[in-house]
Coordinates of N, CA and C and ligand atoms in Angstrom, one line a residue:
M1 N -37.0 29.4 -9.0 CA -35.6 29.7 -8.3 C -35.2 29.1 -7.5
K2 N -35.7 28.3 -6.5 CA -35.2 27.1 -5.7 C -34.8 26.1 -6.1
K3 N -36.0 25.9 -7.2 CA -35.5 24.4 -7.9 C -34.1 24.5 -8.9
N4 N -33.8 25.9 -9.6 CA -32.5 26.3 -9.9 C -31.5 25.9 -9.2
L5 N -31.5 26.4 -7.6 CA -30.4 26.4 -6.8 C -29.9 24.8 -6.4
F6 N -30.9 24.2 -6.3 CA -31.1 22.8 -6.0 C -30.0 22.0 -7.1
A7 N -30.7 22.4 -8.5 CA -30.0 21.7 -9.6 C -28.3 22.1 -9.6
V8 N -28.3 23.5 -9.5 CA -27.1 23.9 -9.3 C -26.0 23.0 -8.1
L9 N -26.4 23.0 -7.4 CA -26.1 22.5 -6.2 C -25.5 21.1 -6.3
T10 N -26.6 20.4 -6.9 CA -26.4 19.1 -7.0 C -25.5 18.6 -8.1
F11 N -25.3 19.4 -9.0 CA -24.4 19.5 -10.1 C -22.8 19.7 -9.5
A12 N -22.8 20.4 -8.7 CA -21.4 21.0 -8.0 C -21.1 19.6 -7.4
V13 N -21.8 19.3 -6.2 CA -21.6 18.3 -5.5 C -21.0 16.7 -6.6
F14 N -22.0 16.6 -7.1 CA -21.4 15.6 -8.3 C -20.2 16.0 -9.2
V15 N -20.0 17.1 -9.3 CA -18.5 17.6 -9.9 C -17.2 17.0 -9.3
L16 N -17.4 17.9 -7.8 CA -16.4 17.5 -6.7 C -16.4 16.2 -6.5
S17 N -17.2 15.5 -6.4 CA -17.2 13.9 -5.9 C -16.7 13.0 -7.4
A18 N -16.5 13.8 -8.5 CA -15.9 12.8 -9.7 C -14.4 13.5 -9.4
C19 N -14.1 14.4 -9.4 CA -12.9 15.0 -9.1 C -12.0 14.4 -7.9
G20 N -12.6 14.0 -6.7 CA -12.2 13.3 -5.7 C -11.7 11.9 -6.2
G21 N -12.8 11.2 -6.6 CA -12.6 9.8 -7.0 C -11.5 9.7 -8.0
T22 N -11.2 10.6 -9.2 CA -9.9 10.4 -9.9 C -8.9 10.4 -9.0
E23 N -8.7 11.6 -8.5 CA -7.5 11.9 -7.6 C -7.1 10.5 -6.6
V24 N -7.9 10.0 -6.2 CA -7.8 8.8 -5.0 C -7.4 7.9 -5.5
T25 N -7.5 7.4 -7.0 CA -6.8 6.3 -7.6 C -5.5 6.5 -8.0
A26 N -5.4 7.9 -8.5 CA -4.2 8.1 -9.1 C -3.0 8.1 -7.9
T27 N -3.7 9.0 -6.8 CA -2.5 9.2 -5.7 C -3.3 8.1 -4.3
P28 N -3.0 7.0 -4.2 CA -4.0 6.5 -3.1 C -3.4 7.3 -1.9
E29 N -2.7 7.9 -1.5 CA -2.8 8.9 -0.3 C -1.1 9.5 -0.3
A30 N -0.9 11.0 -0.3 CA -0.1 11.8 0.0 C 0.8 10.9 0.8
I31 N 2.3 10.7 0.0 CA 3.9 9.9 1.1 C 4.1 11.2 1.6
P32 N 4.6 11.1 2.8 CA 5.4 11.8 3.3 C 6.7 12.5 3.2
A33 N 6.9 13.6 3.2 CA 8.0 14.0 2.7 C 9.4 13.0 2.7
E34 N 9.4 12.5 4.1 CA 10.6 11.9 4.4 C 11.0 10.8 3.6
F35 N 9.9 10.4 2.7 CA 9.5 8.8 2.0 C 9.6 9.2 0.6
V36 N 9.0 10.3 0.4 CA 8.7 10.7 -1.3 C 10.2 10.7 -1.9
G37 N 9.7 10.1 -3.2 CA 11.2 10.0 -4.3 C 12.0 8.9 -3.9
K38 N 11.7 8.2 -2.5 CA 13.0 7.2 -2.3 C 13.2 5.9 -3.3
T39 N 14.3 5.3 -3.7 CA 14.2 4.4 -4.6 C 15.0 3.7 -4.1
N40 N 15.0 2.0 -4.3 CA 15.8 1.1 -4.0 C 17.1 0.5 -3.9
P41 N 17.7 0.9 -2.8 CA 19.2 0.8 -3.0 C 19.8 -0.5 -3.6
L42 N 18.9 -1.3 -3.6 CA 19.3 -2.5 -3.5 C 19.2 -3.1 -5.3
G43 N 19.6 -4.5 -5.4 CA 19.5 -4.7 -7.2 C 18.4 -5.6 -6.8
A44 N 18.0 -6.2 -7.8 CA 16.7 -7.2 -8.0 C 17.4 -8.3 -7.2
D45 N 18.1 -8.5 -7.3 CA 19.1 -10.0 -6.7 C 18.7 -9.9 -5.2
A46 N 18.3 -8.7 -4.6 CA 17.7 -8.7 -3.1 C 16.3 -9.6 -2.9
A47 N 15.8 -9.9 -4.1 CA 14.4 -10.3 -4.3 C 14.0 -11.9 -3.2
A48 N 15.3 -12.6 -3.6 CA 15.7 -13.8 -2.5 C 15.5 -13.4 -1.2
A49 N 16.5 -12.8 -1.0 CA 16.1 -12.8 0.2 C 15.1 -12.2 1.1
G50 N 14.2 -11.0 0.0 CA 13.2 -10.5 0.6 C 12.1 -11.6 0.8
G51 N 12.1 -12.8 0.0 CA 10.9 -13.7 0.0 C 11.3 -14.1 1.3
E52 N 12.4 -14.6 1.9 CA 12.5 -15.3 3.2 C 12.0 -14.4 4.1
V53 N 12.2 -13.0 4.4 CA 11.8 -12.6 5.1 C 10.1 -12.1 5.2
Y54 N 9.5 -12.0 3.9 CA 8.2 -11.9 3.4 C 7.6 -13.1 4.2
K55 N 7.8 -14.3 4.0 CA 7.6 -15.9 4.8 C 7.3 -15.7 6.0
V56 N 8.4 -15.2 6.7 CA 8.2 -15.2 8.4 C 7.7 -13.8 8.7
Y57 N 7.4 -12.8 8.1 CA 6.5 -11.5 8.8 C 5.2 -11.1 8.1
C58 N 4.9 -11.6 6.8 CA 4.0 -10.9 6.1 C 3.3 -12.2 5.4
M59 N 3.7 -13.5 5.1 CA 3.1 -14.3 4.2 C 1.5 -14.5 5.0
S60 N 1.6 -14.9 6.2 CA 0.4 -15.5 7.2 C -0.8 -14.5 6.7
C61 N -0.7 -13.2 6.4 CA -2.0 -12.4 6.4 C -1.9 -11.9 4.4
H62 N -0.9 -11.9 4.0 CA -0.7 -11.5 2.5 C -0.7 -12.4 1.5
G63 N -0.4 -13.9 2.0 CA -0.8 -14.9 1.3 C 0.8 -15.2 0.8
E64 N 0.8 -16.6 0.3 CA 2.0 -16.9 -0.4 C 2.8 -16.4 -1.5
R65 N 1.3 -15.8 -2.5 CA 1.8 -15.0 -3.5 C 1.4 -13.3 -3.5
G66 N 1.2 -13.0 -2.3 CA 1.0 -11.6 -2.1 C -0.6 -11.3 -2.4
H67 N -1.6 -12.1 -2.6 CA -2.5 -12.0 -3.2 C -3.7 -11.3 -2.2
G68 N -3.3 -11.2 -0.9 CA -4.0 -10.8 0.3 C -4.6 -11.9 0.9
D69 N -4.5 -13.2 0.5 CA -5.4 -14.3 0.9 C -4.6 -15.5 1.8
G70 N -3.9 -14.9 2.7 CA -3.1 -15.9 3.9 C -4.5 -16.0 4.9
P71 N -3.9 -17.2 5.5 CA -5.3 -17.7 6.5 C -5.6 -16.6 7.7
A72 N -4.0 -15.8 7.9 CA -4.4 -14.7 9.3 C -5.3 -13.7 8.7
G73 N -5.2 -13.5 7.9 CA -5.9 -12.3 6.9 C -7.5 -12.3 6.9
A74 N -8.0 -13.8 6.6 CA -9.2 -13.7 6.5 C -10.2 -13.5 7.0
G75 N -9.8 -12.9 8.4 CA -11.1 -12.0 9.2 C -11.1 -11.1 9.2
L76 N -9.8 -10.4 8.7 CA -9.7 -9.1 8.8 C -10.6 -8.0 8.2
S77 N -11.0 -7.0 8.6 CA -11.3 -5.9 7.8 C -10.7 -3.9 8.2
P78 N -10.4 -3.7 7.2 CA -10.3 -4.3 5.6 C -9.2 -5.4 5.7
K79 N -9.4 -5.9 4.8 CA -8.6 -7.4 4.2 C -7.2 -6.7 3.9
P80 N -6.1 -7.6 4.1 CA -4.8 -7.2 3.5 C -4.8 -7.0 2.0
K81 N -3.8 -6.2 1.8 CA -4.0 -5.8 0.1 C -3.3 -6.8 -0.6
N82 N -3.7 -6.9 -2.1 CA -3.0 -7.6 -2.7 C -1.8 -6.7 -3.4
L83 N -0.3 -7.4 -2.8 CA 0.8 -6.5 -3.3 C 1.3 -6.5 -4.6
P84 N 0.8 -7.4 -5.6 CA 1.5 -7.3 -6.8 C 0.7 -6.1 -7.7
Q85 N -0.9 -6.3 -7.2 CA -1.5 -5.4 -7.8 C -1.2 -3.8 -7.5
L86 N -1.0 -3.6 -6.2 CA -0.3 -2.3 -5.6 C 0.9 -2.0 -6.4
A87 N 1.6 -3.0 -6.4 CA 2.9 -2.4 -7.1 C 2.8 -2.2 -8.5
A88 N 1.8 -2.4 -8.7 CA 1.9 -1.8 -10.7 C 1.2 -0.7 -10.4
T89 N 0.3 0.3 -9.3 CA 0.2 1.1 -9.7 C 0.9 2.2 -8.8
V90 N 1.7 1.8 -7.8 CA 2.4 2.9 -6.9 C 3.7 2.5 -7.4
G91 N 4.7 3.8 -6.6 CA 5.9 3.7 -6.7 C 6.6 3.0 -5.4
D92 N 7.8 2.6 -5.5 CA 8.7 1.9 -4.6 C 8.8 2.8 -3.1
D93 N 8.4 4.1 -3.5 CA 8.5 5.2 -2.1 C 7.3 4.9 -1.2
Y94 N 5.9 4.6 -2.2 CA 5.0 4.2 -1.5 C 4.9 3.0 -0.8
I95 N 5.7 2.1 -1.5 CA 5.7 0.5 -0.7 C 6.2 0.8 0.2
F96 N 7.7 1.3 0.4 CA 8.4 1.6 1.5 C 7.9 2.2 2.9
W97 N 7.2 3.1 2.6 CA 6.9 3.9 3.4 C 5.9 3.2 4.2
R98 N 4.6 2.5 3.6 CA 3.7 1.9 4.3 C 4.0 0.6 4.8
I99 N 5.2 0.1 4.5 CA 6.0 -1.4 5.5 C 6.6 -0.4 6.6
S100 N 6.8 0.5 6.2 CA 7.8 1.2 7.7 C 6.7 1.7 8.5
K101 N 5.9 2.4 8.0 CA 4.8 3.1 9.0 C 3.7 2.3 8.9
G102 N 3.1 1.2 8.2 CA 1.8 0.7 8.7 C 0.8 1.5 8.0
V103 N -0.6 1.1 8.1 CA -1.6 1.5 7.7 C -2.6 2.2 9.2
P104 N -2.7 3.2 9.9 CA -3.3 3.4 10.9 C -4.6 2.7 11.1
G105 N -5.1 2.1 12.0 CA -6.4 2.0 12.0 C -6.3 0.6 11.3
T106 N -5.8 0.1 10.8 CA -5.9 -1.2 10.3 C -5.1 -2.3 10.7
S107 N -4.9 -3.4 10.8 CA -4.1 -4.8 11.2 C -2.6 -4.6 10.7
M108 N -2.4 -3.6 9.7 CA -1.2 -3.4 9.1 C -0.1 -2.7 10.2
V109 N 0.5 -3.2 10.7 CA 1.5 -2.2 11.9 C 2.5 -1.8 10.9
G110 N 3.1 -0.5 11.6 CA 4.5 -0.3 10.9 C 5.4 -1.6 11.1
W111 N 6.3 -1.7 10.2 CA 7.7 -2.7 10.4 C 8.8 -2.2 10.6
Q112 N 9.3 -0.8 10.8 CA 10.2 0.0 11.2 C 10.6 -0.3 12.5
G113 N 11.5 -0.8 12.9 CA 12.2 -1.0 14.3 C 12.2 -2.7 14.7
T114 N 11.2 -3.3 13.6 CA 11.2 -4.9 14.1 C 12.2 -5.3 12.7
L115 N 12.2 -4.4 11.5 CA 12.9 -4.7 10.5 C 13.7 -3.5 10.2
K116 N 15.1 -4.2 9.3 CA 15.9 -3.0 9.2 C 15.7 -2.6 7.8
D117 N 15.6 -1.0 7.6 CA 15.5 -0.8 5.9 C 16.0 -1.7 5.2
E118 N 17.1 -2.1 5.2 CA 17.5 -2.9 4.2 C 16.8 -4.4 4.0
Q119 N 16.0 -4.8 5.0 CA 15.2 -6.0 4.9 C 13.4 -5.4 4.3
I120 N 13.4 -4.2 4.7 CA 12.4 -3.8 3.8 C 12.5 -3.2 2.3
W121 N 13.8 -3.0 2.2 CA 13.7 -3.0 0.6 C 14.1 -4.1 0.0
Q122 N 14.4 -5.0 0.9 CA 14.5 -6.6 0.3 C 13.2 -7.0 -0.1
I123 N 12.1 -6.8 0.6 CA 10.7 -7.0 0.7 C 10.2 -6.3 -0.6
V124 N 10.7 -5.2 -0.7 CA 10.2 -4.3 -2.0 C 10.4 -4.6 -3.2
A125 N 11.6 -5.6 -3.3 CA 12.7 -6.1 -4.8 C 11.5 -7.4 -4.8
F126 N 11.1 -7.9 -3.6 CA 10.2 -9.4 -3.8 C 9.3 -9.0 -4.1
I127 N 8.1 -8.2 -3.9 CA 6.9 -7.9 -4.2 C 7.1 -7.9 -5.6
H128 N 8.1 -7.1 -6.1 CA 8.1 -6.7 -7.6 C 8.2 -8.5 -8.8
T129 N 8.6 -9.2 -8.1 CA 8.8 -10.5 -8.7 C 7.1 -11.3 -8.6
L130 N 6.0 -10.8 -7.6 CA 5.0 -11.6 -7.7 C 4.0 -11.2 -8.9
K131 N 3.2 -12.0 -9.1 CA 2.5 -11.6 -10.1 C 0.7 -11.8 -9.6
Ligands
HEC201 C1 -1.9 -9.1 10.5 C2 -1.8 -9.2 9.2 C3 -0.6 -8.5 8.0 C4 0.4 -8.5 8.3 C5 1.6 -9.7 9.3 C6 1.0 -8.0 7.3 N1 0.1 -7.5 6.8 FE1 0.0 -5.8 5.2 N2 -1.8 -5.2 5.3 C7 -2.3 -6.0 6.4 C8 -3.9 -5.2 6.4 C9 -5.3 -6.0 6.6 C10 -3.6 -4.5 4.8 C11 -4.3 -3.3 4.2 C12 -4.8 -1.7 4.6 C13 -5.5 -1.2 4.0 O1 -6.8 -1.5 3.5 O2 -5.7 0.2 4.1 C14 -2.1 -4.2 4.6 C15 -1.8 -3.5 3.6 C16 -0.1 -3.7 3.3 C17 0.1 -2.9 2.3 C18 -0.5 -1.8 1.2 C19 -0.7 -0.7 2.1 C20 -1.8 0.3 1.0 O3 -1.7 1.5 1.1 O4 -2.3 -0.1 0.3 C21 1.6 -2.8 1.8 C22 2.6 -2.8 1.0 C23 1.6 -4.1 2.8 N3 0.8 -4.3 4.0 C24 2.8 -5.2 3.2 C25 3.4 -5.8 4.2 C26 4.4 -6.4 4.1 C27 5.5 -5.9 3.7 C28 4.2 -7.1 5.3 C29 5.7 -7.7 6.2 C30 6.3 -7.1 6.9 C31 2.8 -6.8 6.0 N4 2.4 -6.4 5.3 C32 2.4 -7.7 7.3 C33 -2.3 -6.8 7.1 C34 -0.9 -7.2 7.5

């Protein structure tokens, strides 16, 4: 009987962790209500301006092509994210939120206040030009 209970529990934990894993991949983290569904008000031509802002504020950690391989990011844990890879899996609302508010507990600070919303959207447009 004890053995059966153990088997049931093991199976339950396995199922739960499998579900959890799938969910994390689909939705990295819940986007706060004030950001969810936001879309870039700027056209694709904002990317050039975004590239200039990116160079000054982001490239040292995220690298020239956004691969997370900038010199200032080399010693960080967690490492800076690969931005084109991220952009392939999440929406612009997610990216805009993360740049605005940062990732608590990491070297990724929030840029709201330092950068205007318009500049952050320019960067979002720029990230879409990266491969
Ligand atoms: C001091 C180094 C540093 C600088 C400068 C920096 N970042 Fe980051 N960034 C990080 C790190 C480290 C992470 C990874 C956090 C994590 O793994 O959750 C990150 C994560 C991100 C993420 C993804 C978060 C996620 O949820 O996956 C985005 C988007 C991002 N950075 C964009 C930018 C932009 C745009 C700039 C410039 C305005 C910038 N970063 C400047 C270090 C930096």
